[in-house]
Amino acid sequence: QVQLVQSGAEVKKPGASVKVSCKASGDTFTTSYIHWMRQDPGQGLEWMGIISPSGETTSYAQKFQGRVSLTRDTSTSTVYMELSSLRSADTAIYYCARDKDTRMVTPTDWGQGTLVTVSS
Amino acid sequence: QSALTQPRSVSGSPGQSVTISCTGTSSDIGDYNYVSWYQQHPGKAPKLMIFDVIKRPSGVPDRFSGSKSGNTASLTISGLQAEDEADYYCCSYGGPYTLVVFGGGTRLTVL
């Protein structure tokens, strides 16, 4: 089983950007699609986007188009999620998750989550 | 507002069975067998319990089962145990513009 370890909690001011990392162990990471989701405190899950194994292909939820960017460093088995123009409504726990196959519909192994707090 | 609709809460006594529903549309649940279910305990990351409507990952007890009828998917937990108390989220393929959609989550209370 692939283990995903995310970077630590962040506190940002409105209008700033945040970049969260997701580092994996295991050989299967190099062939895995990686999803990003977020969860508002005490609320449900929301899908943000996905990046291909090579990092060349991404797909984003319409809600986040233009504000989110997923990138991948294959040499370090790390995926990054950057969210810009932050507002208080972006305060949430952000999760990365590996997909079990190439259909890109089943976030399978999840990271521990990263709390991002947006506050002036 | 979530794309998929779940009841906010369900409850059952130890040993009983409970079913959690997840209603979508003909564009997501109705047209594709890509429904998955996640269990989330407080302060923890979600854990995959069911995928492709009916399949269980290795290590998930067979007390957990999934099904689908039309635009509605269901998760049934039989022989309820105290450790099953958690939030449960359904998930489906959402179409070409938002690949994955989630339900709003259901809080399961074991009485």
XYZ file of C-alpha atoms in Angstrom:
231
model
C 0.000 0.000 0.000
C 1.247 3.437 -0.933
C 1.622 5.895 1.937
C 1.116 9.576 1.270
C 2.613 12.169 3.624
C 1.479 15.763 3.304
C 3.148 18.964 4.416
C 2.218 20.732 7.633
C -0.499 23.197 8.518
C -0.476 26.646 6.942
C -1.886 30.021 7.933
C -2.361 32.497 5.107
C -3.844 35.945 4.658
C -6.674 36.634 2.230
C -5.367 37.141 -1.300
C -2.258 35.032 -0.755
C -1.424 31.626 -2.236
C -0.699 28.318 -0.550
C 1.256 25.334 -1.840
C 0.699 21.955 -0.201
C 2.924 18.962 -0.909
C 2.116 15.256 -0.993
C 5.052 12.850 -0.907
C 4.626 9.146 -1.525
C 6.472 5.982 -0.729
C 6.352 2.934 -2.940
C 7.002 2.205 -6.599
C 3.341 2.432 -7.635
C 3.349 6.200 -7.070
C 5.212 6.724 -10.330
C 2.300 5.167 -12.240
C -0.533 6.631 -10.167
C -2.995 9.411 -10.781
C -3.221 11.725 -7.763
C -6.448 13.427 -6.669
C -6.834 16.458 -4.426
C -9.891 17.041 -2.240
C -10.762 19.431 0.523
C -13.050 19.299 3.520
C -14.452 22.359 5.229
C -14.312 22.089 9.019
C -17.142 19.805 10.049
C -18.431 19.588 6.487
C -18.316 17.262 3.497
C -15.680 16.400 0.920
C -15.107 18.360 -2.280
C -13.046 17.186 -5.255
C -10.605 19.732 -6.629
C -8.618 18.056 -9.370
C -6.316 15.284 -10.569
C -2.846 14.979 -12.089
C -1.504 12.219 -14.316
C 1.541 10.044 -13.499
C 3.767 12.055 -15.823
C 2.421 15.366 -14.585
C 1.625 16.405 -18.144
C -2.159 16.126 -17.799
C -4.404 17.746 -15.234
C -8.142 18.114 -14.788
C -9.743 20.560 -12.378
C -13.230 20.927 -10.960
C -15.031 23.833 -12.603
C -15.312 25.593 -9.247
C -11.520 25.862 -8.931
C -10.575 26.490 -12.564
C -8.105 29.364 -12.759
C -7.238 29.273 -9.043
C -5.735 25.815 -8.545
C -2.610 24.307 -10.053
C -1.372 20.742 -9.647
C 2.238 19.901 -10.411
C 4.411 16.860 -9.974
C 8.114 16.237 -9.355
C 8.718 12.653 -10.446
C 12.306 12.696 -9.183
C 11.111 13.121 -5.595
C 7.725 11.356 -5.863
C 6.017 14.557 -4.759
C 2.848 16.207 -5.985
C 1.994 19.833 -5.222
C -1.336 21.640 -4.994
C -1.234 25.430 -5.209
C -4.350 27.489 -4.548
C -4.265 31.215 -5.217
C -6.377 34.269 -4.329
C -7.228 32.729 -0.992
C -10.351 33.782 0.893
C -11.779 32.786 4.246
C -14.018 30.213 2.554
C -10.861 28.315 1.536
C -10.170 27.441 5.163
C -10.280 23.649 5.066
C -8.357 20.407 5.371
C -6.768 19.529 2.038
C -6.179 15.876 1.131
C -4.235 14.137 -1.613
C -5.122 10.591 -2.602
C -3.762 8.028 -5.039
C -6.168 6.459 -7.501
C -6.251 2.674 -7.681
C -6.202 2.606 -11.497
C -6.297 4.716 -14.634
C -10.034 5.398 -14.672
C -9.449 8.351 -12.322
C -12.688 7.891 -10.376
C -11.622 6.223 -7.110
C -9.392 8.101 -4.663
C -7.961 5.099 -2.824
C -5.012 5.750 -0.491
C -5.276 9.122 1.259
C -2.743 11.410 2.861
C -3.228 12.553 6.428
C -4.564 15.956 5.402
C -3.213 19.504 5.660
C -5.126 22.234 7.465
C -5.034 25.548 5.641
C -6.383 28.507 7.585
C -7.110 31.764 5.801
C -7.387 34.672 8.193
C -6.463 38.314 8.289
C -24.652 21.937 -1.856
C -23.209 18.515 -2.695
C -23.728 16.882 -6.047
C -24.943 13.638 -4.464
C -27.646 13.517 -1.785
C -27.259 11.503 1.399
C -29.295 11.470 4.611
C -27.599 13.544 7.284
C -27.758 10.791 9.870
C -28.730 7.172 10.468
C -28.532 5.028 13.553
C -28.737 1.418 14.616
C -28.075 -0.869 17.546
C -25.165 -3.293 17.721
C -25.829 -6.371 15.625
C -28.451 -4.667 13.477
C -28.152 -3.636 9.828
C -28.303 -0.112 8.454
C -28.465 1.185 4.903
C -27.222 4.565 3.731
C -28.561 5.902 0.451
C -26.850 8.163 -2.066
C -28.939 9.762 -4.796
C -27.484 11.253 -7.946
C -28.683 11.653 -11.512
C -28.642 9.782 -14.786
C -25.419 11.659 -15.609
C -23.450 10.216 -12.720
C -24.657 7.292 -10.605
C -27.314 6.255 -13.090
C -25.007 5.929 -16.059
C -21.788 4.586 -14.555
C -20.784 1.834 -12.138
C -18.163 4.055 -10.534
C -19.652 4.475 -7.077
C -17.388 4.296 -4.068
C -17.961 4.679 -0.332
C -15.648 6.091 2.329
C -15.615 5.807 6.106
C -14.218 8.712 8.114
C -13.618 8.707 11.846
C -13.178 12.057 13.625
C -9.802 13.620 12.940
C -8.857 10.933 10.428
C -8.589 10.753 6.655
C -11.334 8.972 4.726
C -10.886 5.244 4.127
C -12.123 3.459 1.014
C -14.718 0.817 1.924
C -16.450 0.045 -1.394
C -15.555 0.770 -5.022
C -17.170 0.061 -8.393
C -20.554 -0.109 -6.587
C -20.064 -3.544 -5.032
C -16.352 -4.326 -4.630
C -14.501 -4.356 -1.311
C -10.802 -3.514 -0.992
C -8.664 -6.080 0.745
C -9.110 -5.895 4.509
C -12.615 -4.421 4.536
C -15.024 -6.732 6.412
C -17.736 -8.408 4.359
C -20.261 -6.780 6.698
C -19.980 -3.833 4.327
C -21.757 -4.179 1.005
C -22.793 -1.881 -1.804
C -25.545 -1.830 -4.386
C -27.175 0.416 -6.939
C -30.616 0.874 -8.436
C -31.192 3.534 -11.036
C -29.774 6.841 -9.817
C -29.426 5.706 -6.212
C -26.551 3.798 -4.644
C -26.643 2.234 -1.198
C -24.189 1.113 1.446
C -25.380 -1.569 3.844
C -23.572 -2.390 7.054
C -24.715 -5.595 8.713
C -23.874 -6.801 12.206
C -23.257 -3.247 13.401
C -20.289 -2.789 15.720
C -19.329 0.153 17.889
C -16.309 0.906 15.685
C -18.599 1.413 12.686
C -19.717 4.722 14.202
C -18.322 7.273 11.763
C -19.188 9.538 8.841
C -19.790 7.853 5.488
C -19.420 9.523 2.110
C -20.491 8.285 -1.282
C -18.574 9.231 -4.406
C -19.215 8.858 -8.108
C -17.861 9.735 -11.507
C -19.320 13.157 -12.163
C -18.798 13.661 -15.878
C -16.123 15.214 -18.072
C -16.014 18.599 -16.308
C -15.853 17.445 -12.701
C -14.547 13.921 -12.739
C -15.406 13.068 -9.146
C -18.369 14.166 -7.024
C -19.107 13.414 -3.380
C -22.204 13.220 -1.270
C -22.655 15.465 1.744
C -21.935 12.656 4.174
C -24.003 10.604 6.633
C -23.265 10.355 10.335
C -23.788 6.771 11.563
C -24.515 6.454 15.252
C -24.337 3.046 16.924
C -26.785 3.217 19.802
